[in-house]
């Protein structure tokens, strides 16, 4: 049995393939830095050849990250590998991750290649990648539906060619735990040189078994688990990292395996990803869902109050869930605020970010008597998702009622110009969004609108996340305020500023000066 598992995080690559997710370079670097703090072994930063944005993101992450390996995906073709290496070359610990499908169905309908051709290509491309980089991972896409004899052959040959990690994906989430565990055991038994490499697994969640399949693989000899935060990923997503880690951590008695993840950073990482991607975590999601540590029924509450372990198998503090205590008041100074941030684990914020968050805290303290840890988290996350403010909200005014048409007047500032526009709408939020669009001089499609209360109580902060689309791209915006209309307006302006910073004003047909 292995001593500890290695975590290969693919939130920035497979996770970013979640429909509607579109992260910019700053956000990707911010996520990579948090993954480094979390303690992952490998960060797959993107698919360098896929787009110029992906390439730049892999490059930026490579420059920034010192304590984790940085990987880029590449098909098993020379030009992909060249591009991956170009993006990775400044990384302290680079890894080229190259893949080709090996199942009959992929060979016949997608690649239109024979097994011999695939084998030859896999060997040649691992050797090609090796010329650039000593750390080369090879993935046999759709491995779980591959003829086992062929898979054994491919794995043996890519190891001879120099692969350092061999990844066995359940690409379409088809495997069952017993079957997938057996497959890993078979490879351990039948591939003569298997001990020279780390076996990795990469499972998709189409049948809800990604975590179970990965854990079955670990029990049978897999060393590396590929996963994403919150289980993000195409279709039903990938293996959720937080579930793997808390599974082996909580049941160490059963798995007998360690890890090097700082579990107290799990909750913060999950929140960061959900706020930057705009993908909410379902309330009953294991480990990081809002209800994961809530005890609703009287019997459970009574049990937990007299002895936590009656209904609680993990302590919330273990994943860094804040106690939600009252932290600071109106009279607290910057020093106390900074100290509290440190206690909450925000140790790598720049002085500018702290100052801006402190200003927000002060203005919140004027409106809200009791400020809790969760309020502070919301303010910090608002700062993290900041983009250059081309349009700044100056003022807004709303009239609405059950017998009148909602009307809104919004003033935005652009450099020294103030633009004021009014519009009506189906309710105050719609009216405000229409007025913003008039002021900006272009329209967007609202794909998703989400409002949540950050804490309990009538004076709670409201956090709004919007996803808008234009020109086939989706942009996320976030706003926080004790006034939900203000939070909505801020989120919409934030999404528009993000769209401008990503694809430019011309592409958006913006005509406000
Ligand atoms: O699901 C999959 O097979 C993949 C590979 C490219 C690793 O994402
Ligand atoms: Zn995948």
XYZ file of C-alpha atoms and ligand atoms in Angstrom:
522
model
C 0.000 0.000 0.000
C 1.258 3.488 -0.854
C 2.163 5.935 1.893
C 0.327 8.921 0.506
C -1.687 9.851 -2.558
C -0.666 12.607 -4.934
C -3.279 15.140 -5.955
C -3.343 16.313 -9.566
C -5.742 19.212 -9.762
C -7.374 19.806 -13.137
C -9.853 22.527 -12.135
C -8.146 24.955 -14.529
C -8.270 22.510 -17.455
C -11.029 19.861 -17.244
C -12.912 21.982 -14.672
C -12.824 24.967 -16.973
C -14.547 22.820 -19.608
C -17.727 23.116 -17.480
C -20.365 24.709 -19.734
C -20.550 28.455 -19.134
C -17.236 28.730 -17.275
C -14.802 31.258 -18.626
C -11.936 32.326 -16.374
C -9.506 35.088 -17.299
C -5.744 34.887 -16.712
C -5.787 36.852 -13.445
C -8.473 34.557 -12.072
C -6.586 31.448 -13.170
C -3.429 32.660 -11.449
C -5.427 33.476 -8.311
C -6.875 29.948 -8.326
C -3.456 28.389 -8.952
C -2.017 30.310 -5.985
C -4.813 29.043 -3.762
C -4.249 25.467 -5.004
C -0.592 25.866 -4.077
C -1.583 26.991 -0.576
C -3.968 24.016 -0.408
C -0.960 21.795 -1.069
C -1.769 19.994 -4.324
C 1.063 18.109 -6.032
C 0.239 19.036 -9.626
C -1.736 21.912 -11.143
C -2.931 21.283 -14.684
C -3.072 24.908 -15.787
C -4.689 24.428 -19.192
C -4.452 23.024 -22.698
C -1.842 25.348 -24.188
C -2.688 24.817 -27.852
C -6.446 25.186 -27.356
C -6.478 29.007 -27.498
C -4.143 31.992 -26.989
C -5.899 32.577 -23.636
C -5.116 29.035 -22.489
C -1.521 29.402 -23.613
C -1.050 32.681 -21.712
C -2.710 31.210 -18.629
C -0.379 28.183 -18.559
C 2.550 30.551 -19.008
C 1.417 32.884 -16.215
C 0.746 30.002 -13.810
C 4.148 28.480 -14.691
C 5.891 31.714 -13.689
C 3.964 32.095 -10.445
C 3.905 28.618 -8.895
C 6.945 27.342 -7.028
C 5.676 24.552 -4.787
C 3.714 22.382 -7.187
C 4.321 20.806 -10.575
C 2.617 22.716 -13.390
C 1.225 20.679 -16.291
C -0.216 21.478 -19.687
C -2.355 19.052 -21.656
C -1.443 18.248 -25.262
C -2.784 15.776 -27.789
C -0.235 13.232 -28.965
C 0.885 15.456 -31.821
C 4.137 17.377 -32.184
C 2.647 20.856 -32.546
C 0.614 20.444 -29.325
C 3.669 19.273 -27.422
C 5.751 22.184 -28.802
C 3.109 24.640 -27.645
C 2.753 22.983 -24.228
C 6.495 23.247 -23.692
C 6.604 26.874 -24.836
C 4.023 27.714 -22.167
C 5.641 25.587 -19.453
C 9.305 26.340 -19.911
C 9.525 28.869 -17.077
C 7.903 26.546 -14.548
C 10.038 25.387 -11.644
C 8.625 21.859 -12.056
C 7.047 21.450 -15.511
C 5.133 18.410 -16.758
C 3.946 17.705 -20.296
C 0.713 15.723 -20.235
C 0.048 14.044 -23.555
C -2.905 11.809 -24.445
C -4.426 9.656 -27.134
C -7.550 7.510 -27.056
C -7.119 3.734 -26.898
C -10.654 2.260 -26.939
C -12.060 0.532 -30.034
C -14.913 2.997 -30.260
C -12.600 6.047 -30.236
C -10.155 4.429 -32.660
C -12.897 3.574 -35.126
C -15.081 6.684 -35.058
C -12.844 9.507 -33.803
C -9.226 8.777 -34.649
C -9.808 6.422 -37.593
C -6.569 4.712 -36.650
C -5.599 1.100 -35.991
C -4.260 -0.119 -32.644
C -0.775 -0.384 -34.175
C -0.909 3.230 -35.336
C -2.094 4.462 -31.937
C 0.638 2.507 -30.161
C 3.291 3.861 -32.501
C 2.031 7.439 -32.044
C 1.882 7.130 -28.252
C 5.483 5.884 -28.090
C 6.753 8.514 -30.530
C 5.033 11.396 -28.748
C 6.201 10.393 -25.284
C 9.758 10.289 -26.702
C 9.173 13.656 -28.379
C 7.922 15.251 -25.136
C 10.854 13.732 -23.254
C 13.257 15.809 -25.357
C 11.831 18.901 -23.683
C 10.939 17.751 -20.220
C 11.897 14.912 -17.888
C 8.412 14.712 -16.373
C 5.971 13.336 -18.960
C 2.511 12.025 -18.197
C 0.737 9.831 -20.712
C -3.054 9.356 -20.682
C -4.865 6.538 -22.467
C -8.152 8.327 -23.098
C -11.227 6.105 -22.565
C -8.975 3.533 -20.876
C -11.863 1.949 -18.959
C -13.506 0.916 -22.278
C -10.227 -0.170 -23.867
C -9.450 -3.820 -24.647
C -7.368 -4.752 -21.533
C -4.639 -6.545 -23.559
C -4.157 -3.441 -25.707
C -4.120 -1.158 -22.656
C -1.443 -3.339 -21.013
C 0.665 -3.125 -24.177
C 0.287 0.662 -24.491
C 1.146 1.260 -20.835
C 4.231 -0.989 -21.021
C 5.505 0.705 -24.177
C 4.997 4.316 -23.047
C 6.885 3.507 -19.862
C 9.752 2.169 -22.004
C 9.544 5.410 -24.014
C 10.100 7.430 -20.832
C 6.684 8.306 -19.342
C 6.939 9.086 -15.635
C 3.211 8.944 -14.902
C 0.609 6.811 -16.681
C -2.951 7.984 -16.364
C -5.955 5.667 -16.689
C -9.063 7.761 -17.366
C -12.664 6.681 -17.067
C -13.411 9.346 -19.654
C -17.154 8.824 -19.929
C -17.861 7.800 -16.328
C -18.823 4.247 -17.353
C -16.838 2.162 -14.874
C -18.013 0.667 -11.594
C -15.768 0.678 -8.513
C -15.106 -3.085 -8.475
C -14.360 -3.143 -12.196
C -12.127 -0.056 -12.117
C -10.221 -1.304 -9.068
C -9.669 -4.607 -10.898
C -8.366 -2.796 -13.958
C -5.725 -1.023 -11.869
C -4.780 -4.303 -10.163
C -4.482 -6.010 -13.567
C -2.132 -3.284 -14.768
C -0.071 -3.630 -11.591
C 0.170 -7.389 -12.159
C 0.609 -7.569 -15.926
C 2.673 -4.548 -16.946
C 6.244 -5.710 -16.380
C 7.761 -2.240 -15.802
C 4.812 -0.675 -13.926
C 6.862 -0.011 -10.782
C 8.874 2.614 -12.655
C 5.913 5.005 -12.822
C 3.092 6.464 -10.775
C -0.286 5.123 -11.842
C -2.802 7.941 -12.042
C -6.584 7.809 -12.386
C -8.939 10.375 -13.853
C -12.642 9.686 -13.416
C -15.750 11.398 -14.697
C -18.983 11.450 -12.768
C -21.637 10.522 -15.326
C -23.064 7.795 -13.081
C -22.148 9.556 -9.836
C -19.228 7.170 -9.223
C -16.144 9.289 -9.911
C -15.033 9.470 -6.267
C -15.886 5.796 -5.568
C -14.018 4.680 -8.704
C -10.960 6.786 -7.815
C -10.879 5.400 -4.266
C -11.237 1.836 -5.568
C -8.269 2.539 -7.836
C -6.216 3.878 -4.907
C -6.935 0.712 -2.935
C -5.540 -1.257 -5.876
C -2.343 0.690 -6.377
C -3.094 4.060 -8.012
C -0.843 6.775 -6.589
C -2.146 9.909 -8.247
C -5.778 11.037 -8.325
C -6.858 13.618 -10.878
C -9.669 15.768 -9.614
C -11.281 19.182 -9.486
C -12.546 21.416 -6.728
C -16.326 21.096 -6.236
C -16.248 18.254 -8.803
C -16.385 20.782 -11.656
C -15.962 19.474 -15.169
C -17.664 18.592 -18.406
C -21.123 16.982 -18.230
C -21.553 15.602 -14.673
C -18.025 16.719 -13.782
C -14.851 15.110 -12.458
C -13.808 13.495 -9.196
C -14.321 16.049 -6.384
C -11.013 16.646 -4.627
C -12.546 17.595 -1.286
C -14.394 14.252 -1.178
C -11.260 12.239 -1.948
C -9.196 14.025 0.679
C -11.795 14.024 3.444
C -12.635 10.400 2.582
C -9.119 9.116 3.111
C -8.518 11.521 5.990
C -11.677 10.675 7.938
C -11.353 6.948 7.218
C -7.590 6.627 7.660
C -8.395 3.533 9.717
C -9.738 1.933 6.526
C -7.574 3.353 3.729
C -4.339 3.664 5.722
C -3.090 6.307 3.280
C -1.886 9.850 3.887
C -1.992 13.050 1.814
C -0.322 16.430 1.925
C -3.381 18.649 1.578
C -3.930 21.396 4.135
C -7.572 20.489 4.763
C -8.277 23.798 6.522
C -7.978 25.480 3.112
C -10.657 23.286 1.483
C -13.651 25.474 2.235
C -11.898 28.674 1.154
C -10.746 27.063 -2.109
C -14.254 25.802 -2.829
C -15.738 29.267 -2.238
C -13.129 30.926 -4.414
C -13.803 28.558 -7.300
C -17.554 28.882 -7.036
C -17.423 32.649 -6.900
C -14.974 33.017 -9.816
C -16.714 30.460 -12.033
C -20.251 31.503 -11.067
C -21.099 27.793 -10.570
C -22.959 27.361 -7.314
C -22.305 24.439 -5.005
C -25.473 22.426 -4.377
C -26.497 22.802 -0.708
C -26.352 19.072 0.019
C -22.950 18.568 -1.679
C -20.644 16.436 0.487
C -17.990 18.376 2.451
C -18.487 21.885 0.994
C -22.279 22.216 0.540
C -24.032 24.770 2.751
C -25.873 21.972 4.578
C -22.939 19.577 4.903
C -22.497 20.401 8.591
C -26.038 21.581 9.399
C -28.170 19.546 11.769
C -31.836 20.230 11.191
C -33.832 17.609 13.039
C -34.392 17.926 16.773
C -33.025 14.444 17.466
C -29.798 15.213 15.603
C -29.405 18.610 17.257
C -29.881 17.092 20.674
C -27.341 14.361 19.910
C -24.737 16.777 18.576
C -25.161 19.096 21.546
C -24.494 16.328 24.059
C -21.731 14.596 22.028
C -20.728 15.820 18.547
C -19.661 12.398 17.301
C -23.236 11.073 17.544
C -24.051 12.610 14.156
C -20.829 14.326 13.078
C -18.001 12.320 11.517
C -15.817 15.353 10.705
C -15.371 18.649 12.497
C -16.254 21.675 10.357
C -12.995 23.357 11.445
C -11.087 20.574 9.701
C -12.101 21.957 6.290
C -11.654 25.549 7.454
C -15.332 26.313 7.854
C -15.367 29.473 9.906
C -17.031 29.536 13.273
C -18.951 32.528 12.012
C -18.167 34.403 15.163
C -18.635 38.073 15.594
C -15.340 39.510 14.526
C -15.119 43.220 14.579
C -17.207 46.293 15.113
C -17.571 49.787 13.792
C -14.676 51.043 15.885
C -12.161 48.361 14.938
C -9.035 49.673 13.284
C -7.053 48.445 10.308
C -4.621 46.550 12.507
C -7.368 44.491 14.163
C -8.917 43.871 10.751
C -5.615 42.645 9.325
C -5.026 40.397 12.334
C -8.455 38.834 11.891
C -7.758 38.224 8.213
C -4.576 36.378 9.186
C -6.443 34.276 11.754
C -8.936 33.394 9.023
C -6.069 32.166 6.858
C -5.798 35.082 4.403
C -2.034 35.302 4.552
C -1.124 36.170 0.978
C -3.250 39.260 0.287
C -1.437 42.310 -1.072
C -1.516 45.526 1.041
C -3.727 47.135 -1.647
C -6.273 44.313 -1.418
C -6.280 44.538 2.382
C -6.777 48.309 2.229
C -9.685 48.021 -0.214
C -11.294 45.263 1.837
C -10.846 47.396 4.968
C -12.637 50.324 3.309
C -15.505 47.996 2.370
C -15.568 46.649 5.917
C -15.850 50.176 7.330
C -18.750 51.078 5.107
C -20.437 47.758 5.908
C -19.972 48.430 9.629
C -22.066 51.583 9.179
C -24.983 49.514 7.901
C -24.675 46.245 9.777
C -24.253 46.012 13.547
C -22.677 42.591 13.771
C -19.991 41.636 11.268
C -19.271 37.934 11.000
C -16.458 35.933 9.428
C -18.690 35.085 6.473
C -19.218 38.814 5.794
C -15.462 39.287 5.699
C -15.092 36.329 3.336
C -17.681 37.864 0.977
C -15.835 41.199 0.957
C -12.502 39.550 0.243
C -13.949 37.452 -2.559
C -15.482 40.561 -4.106
C -11.975 41.997 -4.260
C -10.557 38.825 -5.758
C -13.033 38.895 -8.642
C -12.231 42.512 -9.441
C -11.499 43.619 -13.009
C -10.415 47.020 -14.391
C -13.323 49.355 -13.749
C -14.085 50.941 -17.121
C -17.614 51.739 -15.946
C -18.082 52.666 -12.286
C -21.455 52.770 -10.596
C -22.117 56.268 -9.262
C -25.784 56.239 -8.268
C -28.989 54.393 -8.940
C -32.607 55.012 -8.104
C -35.539 52.658 -8.351
C -39.282 52.971 -8.091
C -41.316 49.824 -8.109
C -44.516 48.442 -6.665
C -47.147 45.812 -7.226
C -49.364 48.246 -9.202
C -46.745 50.252 -11.049
C -44.140 49.661 -13.734
C -40.651 49.425 -12.250
C -38.438 52.327 -13.307
C -34.759 52.814 -12.718
C -32.291 55.633 -13.232
C -28.622 54.684 -13.197
C -25.548 56.900 -13.401
C -22.297 55.294 -14.462
C -18.957 57.031 -14.618
C -16.484 56.446 -17.365
C -13.202 58.352 -16.877
C -14.535 61.859 -16.169
C -17.843 61.407 -17.995
C -21.065 60.703 -16.220
C -23.707 58.821 -18.167
C -27.236 58.785 -16.825
C -29.974 56.658 -18.310
C -33.442 55.594 -17.219
C -35.411 52.509 -18.200
C -38.443 50.510 -17.209
C -38.524 46.770 -16.673
C -40.313 43.770 -15.304
C -39.374 44.445 -11.694
C -36.603 46.577 -10.167
C -33.662 44.340 -11.155
C -34.764 44.148 -14.790
C -35.320 47.934 -14.881
C -31.845 48.561 -13.423
C -30.184 46.158 -15.882
C -31.997 47.839 -18.790
C -30.814 51.264 -17.631
C -27.223 49.996 -17.330
C -27.358 48.595 -20.863
C -28.610 51.935 -22.183
C -25.806 53.749 -20.402
C -23.213 51.368 -21.793
C -24.806 51.411 -25.236
C -25.113 47.672 -25.844
C -27.176 44.748 -24.618
C -26.324 41.358 -23.151
C -28.301 38.170 -22.580
C -28.774 37.352 -18.920
C -28.019 33.622 -18.650
C -28.181 33.234 -14.905
C -28.972 35.355 -11.851
C -28.313 34.129 -8.352
C -28.927 35.874 -5.049
C -27.916 34.491 -1.684
C -27.796 35.841 1.830
C -24.239 35.652 3.151
C -25.422 35.290 6.762
C -28.709 35.024 8.603
C -30.660 38.094 9.737
C -32.566 40.905 8.054
C -29.469 43.043 7.716
C -27.482 40.236 6.008
C -25.216 40.994 3.084
C -26.760 39.901 -0.208
C -24.372 38.374 -2.719
C -25.459 38.431 -6.363
C -23.778 36.463 -9.135
C -24.830 37.061 -12.733
C -23.754 35.313 -15.910
C -24.288 37.281 -19.102
C -23.501 36.303 -22.663
C -22.509 38.175 -25.782
C -20.803 37.072 -28.989
C -20.966 33.432 -27.872
C -18.999 34.046 -24.659
C -20.125 34.040 -21.059
C -18.990 36.580 -18.472
C -19.532 36.359 -14.734
C -20.090 39.314 -12.428
C -20.408 39.532 -8.684
C -21.698 42.193 -6.306
C -22.134 42.334 -2.548
C -24.249 44.766 -0.549
C -26.768 44.877 2.272
C -29.133 46.213 -0.426
C -29.933 43.456 -2.914
C -30.692 45.857 -5.777
C -27.307 47.501 -5.257
C -25.651 44.053 -5.187
C -27.447 43.225 -8.472
C -26.401 46.484 -10.136
C -22.787 46.008 -9.005
C -22.781 42.430 -10.301
C -24.090 43.522 -13.716
C -21.543 46.338 -14.040
C -18.812 43.915 -12.899
C -19.820 41.431 -15.636
C -19.749 44.181 -18.279
C -16.310 45.377 -17.137
C -15.111 41.780 -17.273
C -16.461 41.383 -20.810
C -14.653 44.557 -21.894
C -11.373 43.475 -20.326
C -11.634 40.086 -22.036
C -12.825 40.719 -25.572
C -12.656 44.520 -25.895
C -15.230 47.196 -26.554
C -15.309 46.764 -30.328
C -16.303 43.115 -30.107
C -19.040 44.076 -27.642
C -20.207 46.974 -29.857
C -20.089 49.356 -26.902
C -20.748 52.928 -27.913
C -20.742 54.890 -24.658
C -17.825 57.313 -24.377
O -11.348 12.543 -19.484
C -10.264 12.338 -20.059
O -9.998 11.260 -20.598
C -9.299 13.418 -20.090
C -7.939 13.094 -20.572
C -7.489 14.070 -21.600
C -6.992 12.997 -19.427
O -9.603 14.525 -19.655
Zn -11.397 14.367 -18.320
